[in-house]
PDB file of C-alpha atoms in Angstrom:
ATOM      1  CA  UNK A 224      24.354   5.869  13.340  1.00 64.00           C
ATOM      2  CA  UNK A 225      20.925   4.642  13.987  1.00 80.00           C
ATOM      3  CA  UNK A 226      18.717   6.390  16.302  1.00 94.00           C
ATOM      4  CA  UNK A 227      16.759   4.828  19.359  1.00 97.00           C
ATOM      5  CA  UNK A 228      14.350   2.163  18.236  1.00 97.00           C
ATOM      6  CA  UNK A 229      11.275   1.596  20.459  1.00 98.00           C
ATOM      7  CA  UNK A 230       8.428  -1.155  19.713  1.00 98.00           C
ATOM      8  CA  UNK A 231       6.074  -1.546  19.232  1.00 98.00           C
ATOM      9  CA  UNK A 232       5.157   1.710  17.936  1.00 97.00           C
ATOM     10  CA  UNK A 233       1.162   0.875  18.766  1.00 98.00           C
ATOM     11  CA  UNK A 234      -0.266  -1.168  21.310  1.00 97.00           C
ATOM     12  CA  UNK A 235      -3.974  -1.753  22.106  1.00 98.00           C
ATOM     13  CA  UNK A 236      -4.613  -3.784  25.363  1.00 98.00           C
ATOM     14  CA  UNK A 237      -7.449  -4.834  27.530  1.00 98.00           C
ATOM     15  CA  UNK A 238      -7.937  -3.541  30.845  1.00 98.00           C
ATOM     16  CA  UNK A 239      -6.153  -6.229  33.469  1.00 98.00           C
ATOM     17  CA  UNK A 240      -3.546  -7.923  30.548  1.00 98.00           C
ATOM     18  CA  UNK A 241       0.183  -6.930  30.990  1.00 98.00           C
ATOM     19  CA  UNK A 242       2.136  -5.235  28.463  1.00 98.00           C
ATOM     20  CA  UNK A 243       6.181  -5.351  27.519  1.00 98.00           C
ATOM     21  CA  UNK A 244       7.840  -2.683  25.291  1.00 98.00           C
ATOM     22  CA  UNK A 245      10.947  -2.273  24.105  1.00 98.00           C
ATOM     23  CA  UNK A 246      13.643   0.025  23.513  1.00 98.00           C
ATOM     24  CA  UNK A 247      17.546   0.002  21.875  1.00 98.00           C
ATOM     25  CA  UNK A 248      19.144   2.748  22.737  1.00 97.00           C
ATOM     26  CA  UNK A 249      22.217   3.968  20.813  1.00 95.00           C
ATOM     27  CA  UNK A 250      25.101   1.324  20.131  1.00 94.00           C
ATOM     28  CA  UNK A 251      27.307   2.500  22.936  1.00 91.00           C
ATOM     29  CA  UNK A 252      24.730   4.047  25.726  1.00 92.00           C
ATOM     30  CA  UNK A 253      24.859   2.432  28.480  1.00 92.00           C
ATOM     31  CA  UNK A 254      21.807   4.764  29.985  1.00 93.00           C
ATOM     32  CA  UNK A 255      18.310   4.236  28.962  1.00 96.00           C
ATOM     33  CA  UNK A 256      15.918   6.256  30.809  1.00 96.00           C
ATOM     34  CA  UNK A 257      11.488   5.685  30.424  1.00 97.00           C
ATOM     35  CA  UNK A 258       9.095   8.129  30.293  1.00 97.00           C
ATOM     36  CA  UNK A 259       5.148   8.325  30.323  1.00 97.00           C
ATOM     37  CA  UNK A 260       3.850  11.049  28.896  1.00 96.00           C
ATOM     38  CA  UNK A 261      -0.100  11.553  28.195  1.00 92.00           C
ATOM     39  CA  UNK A 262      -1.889  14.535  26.236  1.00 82.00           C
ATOM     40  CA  UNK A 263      -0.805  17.721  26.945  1.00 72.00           C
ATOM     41  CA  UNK A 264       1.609  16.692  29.991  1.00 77.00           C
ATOM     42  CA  UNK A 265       5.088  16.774  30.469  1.00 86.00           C
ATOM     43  CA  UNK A 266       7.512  13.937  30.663  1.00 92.00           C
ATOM     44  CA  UNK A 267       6.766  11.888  34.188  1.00 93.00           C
ATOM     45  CA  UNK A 268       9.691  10.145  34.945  1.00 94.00           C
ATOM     46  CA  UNK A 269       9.924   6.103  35.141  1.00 96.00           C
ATOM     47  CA  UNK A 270      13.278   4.776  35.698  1.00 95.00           C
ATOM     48  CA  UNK A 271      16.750   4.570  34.554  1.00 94.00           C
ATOM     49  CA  UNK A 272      19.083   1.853  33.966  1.00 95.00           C
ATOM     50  CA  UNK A 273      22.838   2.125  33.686  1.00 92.00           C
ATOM     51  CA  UNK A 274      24.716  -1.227  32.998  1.00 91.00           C
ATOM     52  CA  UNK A 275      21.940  -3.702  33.921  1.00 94.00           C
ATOM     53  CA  UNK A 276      21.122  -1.691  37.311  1.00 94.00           C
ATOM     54  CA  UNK A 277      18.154   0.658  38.167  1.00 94.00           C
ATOM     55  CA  UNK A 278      19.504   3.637  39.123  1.00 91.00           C
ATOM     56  CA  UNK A 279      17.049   5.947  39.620  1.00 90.00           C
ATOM     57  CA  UNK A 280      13.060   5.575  39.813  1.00 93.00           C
ATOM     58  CA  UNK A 281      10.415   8.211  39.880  1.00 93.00           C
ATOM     59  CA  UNK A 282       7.081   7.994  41.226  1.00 92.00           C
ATOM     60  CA  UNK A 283       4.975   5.233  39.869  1.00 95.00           C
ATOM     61  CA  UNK A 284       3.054   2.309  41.539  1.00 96.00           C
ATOM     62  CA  UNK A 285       5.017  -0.966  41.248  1.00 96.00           C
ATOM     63  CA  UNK A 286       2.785  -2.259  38.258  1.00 98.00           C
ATOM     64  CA  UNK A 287       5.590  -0.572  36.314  1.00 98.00           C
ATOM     65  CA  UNK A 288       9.206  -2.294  35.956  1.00 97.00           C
ATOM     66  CA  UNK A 289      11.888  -2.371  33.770  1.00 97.00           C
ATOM     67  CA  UNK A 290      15.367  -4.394  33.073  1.00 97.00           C
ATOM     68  CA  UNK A 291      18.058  -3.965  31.100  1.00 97.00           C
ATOM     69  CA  UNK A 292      20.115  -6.446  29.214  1.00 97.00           C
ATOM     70  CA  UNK A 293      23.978  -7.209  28.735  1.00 95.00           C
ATOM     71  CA  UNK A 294      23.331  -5.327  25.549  1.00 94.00           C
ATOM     72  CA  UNK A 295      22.390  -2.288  26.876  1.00 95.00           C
ATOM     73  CA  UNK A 296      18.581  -2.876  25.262  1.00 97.00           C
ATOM     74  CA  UNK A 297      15.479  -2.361  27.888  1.00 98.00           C
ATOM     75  CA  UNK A 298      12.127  -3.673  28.082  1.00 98.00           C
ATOM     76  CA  UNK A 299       9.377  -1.979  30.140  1.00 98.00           C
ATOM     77  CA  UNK A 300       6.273  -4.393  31.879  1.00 98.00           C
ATOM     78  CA  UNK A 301       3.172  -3.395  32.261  1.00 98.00           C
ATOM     79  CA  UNK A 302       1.152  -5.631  34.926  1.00 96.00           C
ATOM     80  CA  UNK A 303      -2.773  -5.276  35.606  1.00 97.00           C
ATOM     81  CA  UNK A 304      -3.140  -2.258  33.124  1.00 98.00           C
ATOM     82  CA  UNK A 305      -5.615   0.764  33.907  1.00 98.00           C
ATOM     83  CA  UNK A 306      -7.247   3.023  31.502  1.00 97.00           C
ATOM     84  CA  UNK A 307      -5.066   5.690  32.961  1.00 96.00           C
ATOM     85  CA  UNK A 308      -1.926   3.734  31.938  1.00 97.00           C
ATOM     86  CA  UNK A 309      -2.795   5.065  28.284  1.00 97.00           C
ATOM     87  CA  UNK A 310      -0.233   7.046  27.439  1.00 97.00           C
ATOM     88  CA  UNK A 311       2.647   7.710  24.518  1.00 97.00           C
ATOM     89  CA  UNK A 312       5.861   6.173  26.508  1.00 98.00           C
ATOM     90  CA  UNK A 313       9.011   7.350  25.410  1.00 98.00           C
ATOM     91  CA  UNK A 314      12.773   5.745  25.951  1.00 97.00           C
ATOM     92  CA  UNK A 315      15.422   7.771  26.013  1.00 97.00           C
ATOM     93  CA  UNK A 316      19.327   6.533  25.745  1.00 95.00           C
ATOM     94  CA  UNK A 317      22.399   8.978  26.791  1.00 91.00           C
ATOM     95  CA  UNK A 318      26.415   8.665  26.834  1.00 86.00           C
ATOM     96  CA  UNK A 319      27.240   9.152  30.418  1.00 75.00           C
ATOM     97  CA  UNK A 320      30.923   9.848  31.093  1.00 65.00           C
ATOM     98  CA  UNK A 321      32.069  11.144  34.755  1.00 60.00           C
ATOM     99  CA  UNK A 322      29.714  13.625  35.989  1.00 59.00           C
ATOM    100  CA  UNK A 323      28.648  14.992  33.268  1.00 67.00           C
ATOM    101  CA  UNK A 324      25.815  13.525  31.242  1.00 73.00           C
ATOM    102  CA  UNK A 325      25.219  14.108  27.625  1.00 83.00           C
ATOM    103  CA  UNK A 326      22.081  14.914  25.478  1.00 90.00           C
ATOM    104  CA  UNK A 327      19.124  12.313  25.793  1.00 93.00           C
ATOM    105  CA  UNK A 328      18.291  10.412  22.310  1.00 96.00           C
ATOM    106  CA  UNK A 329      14.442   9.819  22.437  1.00 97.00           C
ATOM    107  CA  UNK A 330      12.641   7.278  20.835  1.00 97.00           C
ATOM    108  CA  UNK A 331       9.296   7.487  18.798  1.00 97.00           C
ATOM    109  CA  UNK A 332       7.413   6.436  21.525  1.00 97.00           C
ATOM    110  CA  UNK A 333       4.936   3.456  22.034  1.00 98.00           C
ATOM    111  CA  UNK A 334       1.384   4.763  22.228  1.00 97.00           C
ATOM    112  CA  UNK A 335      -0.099   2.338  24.415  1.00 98.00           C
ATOM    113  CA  UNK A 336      -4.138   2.063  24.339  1.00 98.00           C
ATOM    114  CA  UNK A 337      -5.807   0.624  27.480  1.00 98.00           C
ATOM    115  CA  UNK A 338      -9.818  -0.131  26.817  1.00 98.00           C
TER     116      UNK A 338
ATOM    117  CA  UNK B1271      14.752  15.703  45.301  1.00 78.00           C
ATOM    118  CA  UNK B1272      15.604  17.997  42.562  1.00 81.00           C
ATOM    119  CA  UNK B1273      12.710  19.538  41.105  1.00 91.00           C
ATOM    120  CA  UNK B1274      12.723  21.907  37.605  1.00 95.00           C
ATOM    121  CA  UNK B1275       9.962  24.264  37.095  1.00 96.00           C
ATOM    122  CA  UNK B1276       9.144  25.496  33.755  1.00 97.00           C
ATOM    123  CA  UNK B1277       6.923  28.777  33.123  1.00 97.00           C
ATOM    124  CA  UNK B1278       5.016  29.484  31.816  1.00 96.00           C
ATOM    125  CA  UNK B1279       2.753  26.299  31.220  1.00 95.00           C
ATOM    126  CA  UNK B1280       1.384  27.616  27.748  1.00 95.00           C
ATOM    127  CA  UNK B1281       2.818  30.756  25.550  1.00 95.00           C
ATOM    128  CA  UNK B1282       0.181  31.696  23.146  1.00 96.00           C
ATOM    129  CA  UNK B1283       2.386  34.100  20.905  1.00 97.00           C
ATOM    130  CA  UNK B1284       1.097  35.999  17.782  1.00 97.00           C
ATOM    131  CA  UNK B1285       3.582  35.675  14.881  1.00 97.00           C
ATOM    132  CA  UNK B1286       6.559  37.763  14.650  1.00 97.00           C
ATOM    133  CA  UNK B1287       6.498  38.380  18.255  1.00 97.00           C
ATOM    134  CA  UNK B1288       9.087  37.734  20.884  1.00 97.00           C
ATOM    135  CA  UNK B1289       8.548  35.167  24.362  1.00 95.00           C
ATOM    136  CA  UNK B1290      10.696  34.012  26.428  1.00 97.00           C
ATOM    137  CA  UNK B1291      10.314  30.752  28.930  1.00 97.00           C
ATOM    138  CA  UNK B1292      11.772  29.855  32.166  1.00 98.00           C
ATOM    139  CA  UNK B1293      13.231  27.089  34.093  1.00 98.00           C
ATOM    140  CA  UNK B1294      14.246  27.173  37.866  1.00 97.00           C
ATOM    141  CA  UNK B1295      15.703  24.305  39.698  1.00 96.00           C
ATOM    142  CA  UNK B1296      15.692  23.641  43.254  1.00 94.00           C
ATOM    143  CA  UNK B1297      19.178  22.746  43.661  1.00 94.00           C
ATOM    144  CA  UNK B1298      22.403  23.795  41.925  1.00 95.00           C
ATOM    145  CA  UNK B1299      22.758  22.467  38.074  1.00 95.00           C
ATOM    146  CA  UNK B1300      26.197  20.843  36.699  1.00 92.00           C
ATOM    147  CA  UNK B1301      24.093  21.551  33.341  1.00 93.00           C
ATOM    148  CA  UNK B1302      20.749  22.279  31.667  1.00 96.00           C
ATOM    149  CA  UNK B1303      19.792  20.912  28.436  1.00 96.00           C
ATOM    150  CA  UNK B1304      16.695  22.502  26.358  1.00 98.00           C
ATOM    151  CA  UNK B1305      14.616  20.284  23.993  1.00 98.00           C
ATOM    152  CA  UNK B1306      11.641  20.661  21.428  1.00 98.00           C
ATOM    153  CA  UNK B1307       9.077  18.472  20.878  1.00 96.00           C
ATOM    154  CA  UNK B1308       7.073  18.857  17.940  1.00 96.00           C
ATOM    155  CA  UNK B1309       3.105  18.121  18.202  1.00 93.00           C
ATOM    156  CA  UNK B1310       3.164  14.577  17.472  1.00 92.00           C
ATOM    157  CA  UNK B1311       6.770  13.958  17.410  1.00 95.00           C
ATOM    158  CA  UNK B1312       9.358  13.352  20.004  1.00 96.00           C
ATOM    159  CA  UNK B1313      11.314  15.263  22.201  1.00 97.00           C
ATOM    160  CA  UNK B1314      14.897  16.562  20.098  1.00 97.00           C
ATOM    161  CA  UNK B1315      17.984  18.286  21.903  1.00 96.00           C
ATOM    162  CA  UNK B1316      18.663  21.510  21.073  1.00 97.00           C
ATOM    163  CA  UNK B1317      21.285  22.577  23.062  1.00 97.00           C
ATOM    164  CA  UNK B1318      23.153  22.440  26.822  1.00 96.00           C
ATOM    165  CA  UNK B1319      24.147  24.557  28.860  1.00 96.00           C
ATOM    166  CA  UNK B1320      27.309  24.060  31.431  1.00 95.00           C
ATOM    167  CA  UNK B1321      29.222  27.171  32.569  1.00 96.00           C
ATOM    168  CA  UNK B1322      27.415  29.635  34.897  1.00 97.00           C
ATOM    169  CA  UNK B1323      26.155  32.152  32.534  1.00 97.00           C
ATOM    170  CA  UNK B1324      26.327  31.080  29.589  1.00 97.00           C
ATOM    171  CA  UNK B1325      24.861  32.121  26.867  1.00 98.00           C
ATOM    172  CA  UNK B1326      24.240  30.294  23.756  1.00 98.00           C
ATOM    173  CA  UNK B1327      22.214  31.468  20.426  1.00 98.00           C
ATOM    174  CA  UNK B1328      20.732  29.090  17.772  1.00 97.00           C
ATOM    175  CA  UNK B1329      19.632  31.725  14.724  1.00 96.00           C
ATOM    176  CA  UNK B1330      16.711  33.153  16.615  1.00 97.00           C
ATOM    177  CA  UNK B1331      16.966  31.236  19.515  1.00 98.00           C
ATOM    178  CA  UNK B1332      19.211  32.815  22.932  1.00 98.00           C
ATOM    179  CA  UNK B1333      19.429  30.453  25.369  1.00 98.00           C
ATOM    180  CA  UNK B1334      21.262  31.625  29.145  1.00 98.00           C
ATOM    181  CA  UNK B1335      22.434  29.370  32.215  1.00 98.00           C
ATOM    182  CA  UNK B1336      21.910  31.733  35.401  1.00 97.00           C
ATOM    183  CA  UNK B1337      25.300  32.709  37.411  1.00 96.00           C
ATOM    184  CA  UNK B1338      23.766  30.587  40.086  1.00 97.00           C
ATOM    185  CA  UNK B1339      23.607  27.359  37.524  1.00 96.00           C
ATOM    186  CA  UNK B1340      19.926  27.303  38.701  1.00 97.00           C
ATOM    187  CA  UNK B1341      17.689  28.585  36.207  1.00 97.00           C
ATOM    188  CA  UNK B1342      17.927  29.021  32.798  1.00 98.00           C
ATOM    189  CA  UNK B1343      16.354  30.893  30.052  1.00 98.00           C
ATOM    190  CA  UNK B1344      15.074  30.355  26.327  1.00 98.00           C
ATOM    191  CA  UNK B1345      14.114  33.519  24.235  1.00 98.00           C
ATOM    192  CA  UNK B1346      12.730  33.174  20.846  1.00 98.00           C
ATOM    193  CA  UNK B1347      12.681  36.602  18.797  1.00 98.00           C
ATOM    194  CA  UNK B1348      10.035  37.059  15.564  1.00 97.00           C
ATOM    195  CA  UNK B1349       8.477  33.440  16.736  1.00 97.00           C
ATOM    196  CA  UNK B1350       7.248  31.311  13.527  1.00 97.00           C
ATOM    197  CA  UNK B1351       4.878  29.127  12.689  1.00 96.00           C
ATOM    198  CA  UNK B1352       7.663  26.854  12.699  1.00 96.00           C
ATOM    199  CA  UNK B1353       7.988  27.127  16.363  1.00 97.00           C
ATOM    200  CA  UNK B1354       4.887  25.698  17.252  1.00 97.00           C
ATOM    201  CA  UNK B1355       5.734  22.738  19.830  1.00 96.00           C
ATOM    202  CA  UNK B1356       6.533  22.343  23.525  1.00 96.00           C
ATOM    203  CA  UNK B1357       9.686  22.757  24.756  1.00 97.00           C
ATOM    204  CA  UNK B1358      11.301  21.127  27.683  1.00 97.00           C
ATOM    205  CA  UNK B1359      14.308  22.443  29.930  1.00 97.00           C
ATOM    206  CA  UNK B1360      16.333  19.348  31.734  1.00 95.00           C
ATOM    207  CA  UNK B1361      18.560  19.713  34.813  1.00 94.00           C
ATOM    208  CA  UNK B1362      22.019  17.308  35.388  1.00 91.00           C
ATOM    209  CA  UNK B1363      22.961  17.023  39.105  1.00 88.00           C
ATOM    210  CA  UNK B1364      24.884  14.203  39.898  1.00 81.00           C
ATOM    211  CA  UNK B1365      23.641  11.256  37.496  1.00 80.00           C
ATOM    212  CA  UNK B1366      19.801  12.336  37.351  1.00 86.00           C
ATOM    213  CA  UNK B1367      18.683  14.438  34.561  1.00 90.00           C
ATOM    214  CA  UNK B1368      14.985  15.975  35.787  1.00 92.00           C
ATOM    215  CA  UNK B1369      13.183  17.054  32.943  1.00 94.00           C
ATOM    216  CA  UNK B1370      10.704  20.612  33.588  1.00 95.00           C
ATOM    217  CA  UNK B1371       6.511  20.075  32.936  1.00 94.00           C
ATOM    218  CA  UNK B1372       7.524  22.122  29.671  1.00 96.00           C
ATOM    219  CA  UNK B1373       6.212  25.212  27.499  1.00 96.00           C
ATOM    220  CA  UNK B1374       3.324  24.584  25.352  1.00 95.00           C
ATOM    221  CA  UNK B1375       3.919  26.499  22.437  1.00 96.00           C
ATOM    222  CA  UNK B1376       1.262  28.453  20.252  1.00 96.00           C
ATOM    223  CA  UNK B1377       1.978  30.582  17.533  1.00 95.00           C
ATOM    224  CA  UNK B1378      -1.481  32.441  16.130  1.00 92.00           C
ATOM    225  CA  UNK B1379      -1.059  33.428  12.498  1.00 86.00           C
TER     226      UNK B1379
END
């Protein structure tokens, strides 16, 4: 089956300009979790959706936003970029059923660029 | 909220030598997952982790899930050049899945 698509893979943006990126998770996850993750870091958490609702949201300024479609796909905005918003941002889809959640599928990333 | 601490930050391991890295959670785990992420690449499951104690091995890889379901445990015997990456514990409670700061891998030659 195919894997988690993310795009673009590259993105170079101006300081100020607003950026969307997208993800399709696995046909048949309904979870789709973001990540930022910049050099040498660990994965800081974004937000997750779950059929068209954020359900959980980490710590991040509310420049950063998400949705998610009937389709299960998610797109991730950008507004009034920083430098420090460079980072590799990954997507991640799972199979949730019950309480127990499955492995995470991750994307290739976007490498955003913010000069 | 749940936290998940990894140690150590950064394992700079000669070849053919054994390490092992941690991963403590602050509250009680329905399961842990462990995943690698190759310099460059993106993070990959490797395995999970759901009854208390278990203990799971992937050819050189022993992975254990504390009695507790709290903290969790991956050795690597003989490492490899091979196993060269970062790798990332991840706790389940409830419908979060917290992912630890990760284990910077280094493997000198």
């Amino acid at each position: 089956k195919a894997g988690v698509t993310q795009t673009p893979r590259y993105l170079i943006k101006t300081r100020g300009q607003q950026v969307t990126l997208s993800c399709s998770p696995i046909s048949g996850h309904r979870s789709v979790s973001w990540y930022q993750q910049t050099p040498g870091q660990g994965l800081q958490f974004l937000f997750e959706y779950f059929s068209e609702t954020q359900r959980n949201k980490g710590n991040f300024p509310g420049r950063f936003s998400g949705r998610q479609f009937s389709n299960s796909r998610s797109e991730m905005n950008v507004s009034t970029l920083e430098l420090g918003d460079s980072a590799l941002y990954l997507c991640a889809s799972s199979l949730v059923t019950g309480a127990q959640r499955t492995e995470a599928f991750f994307g290739q990333g976007t490498r955003l660029t913010v000069v | 909220g749940q936290q998940v601490m990894q140690i150590p930050q950064y394992q700079h391991v000669q070849e053919g030598e054994d390490f092992t890295t941690y991963c403590n959670s602050s509250t009680t785990l329905s399961n842990i997952q462990w995943y690698k992420q190759r310099p460059g690449g993106h993070p990959v499951f490797l395995i999970q982790l759901v009854k208390s104690g278990e203990v799971k091995k992937q050819k050189r890889l022993t992975f254990q899930f504390g009695e507790a379901k709290k903290n969790s445990s991956l050795h690597i015997t003989a490492t490899q050049t091979t196993d060269v990456g970062t790798y990332f514990c991840a706790g389940s409670a409830g419908n979060k899945l917290t992912f630890g700061g990760g284990t910077r891998v280094l493997v000198k030659p």
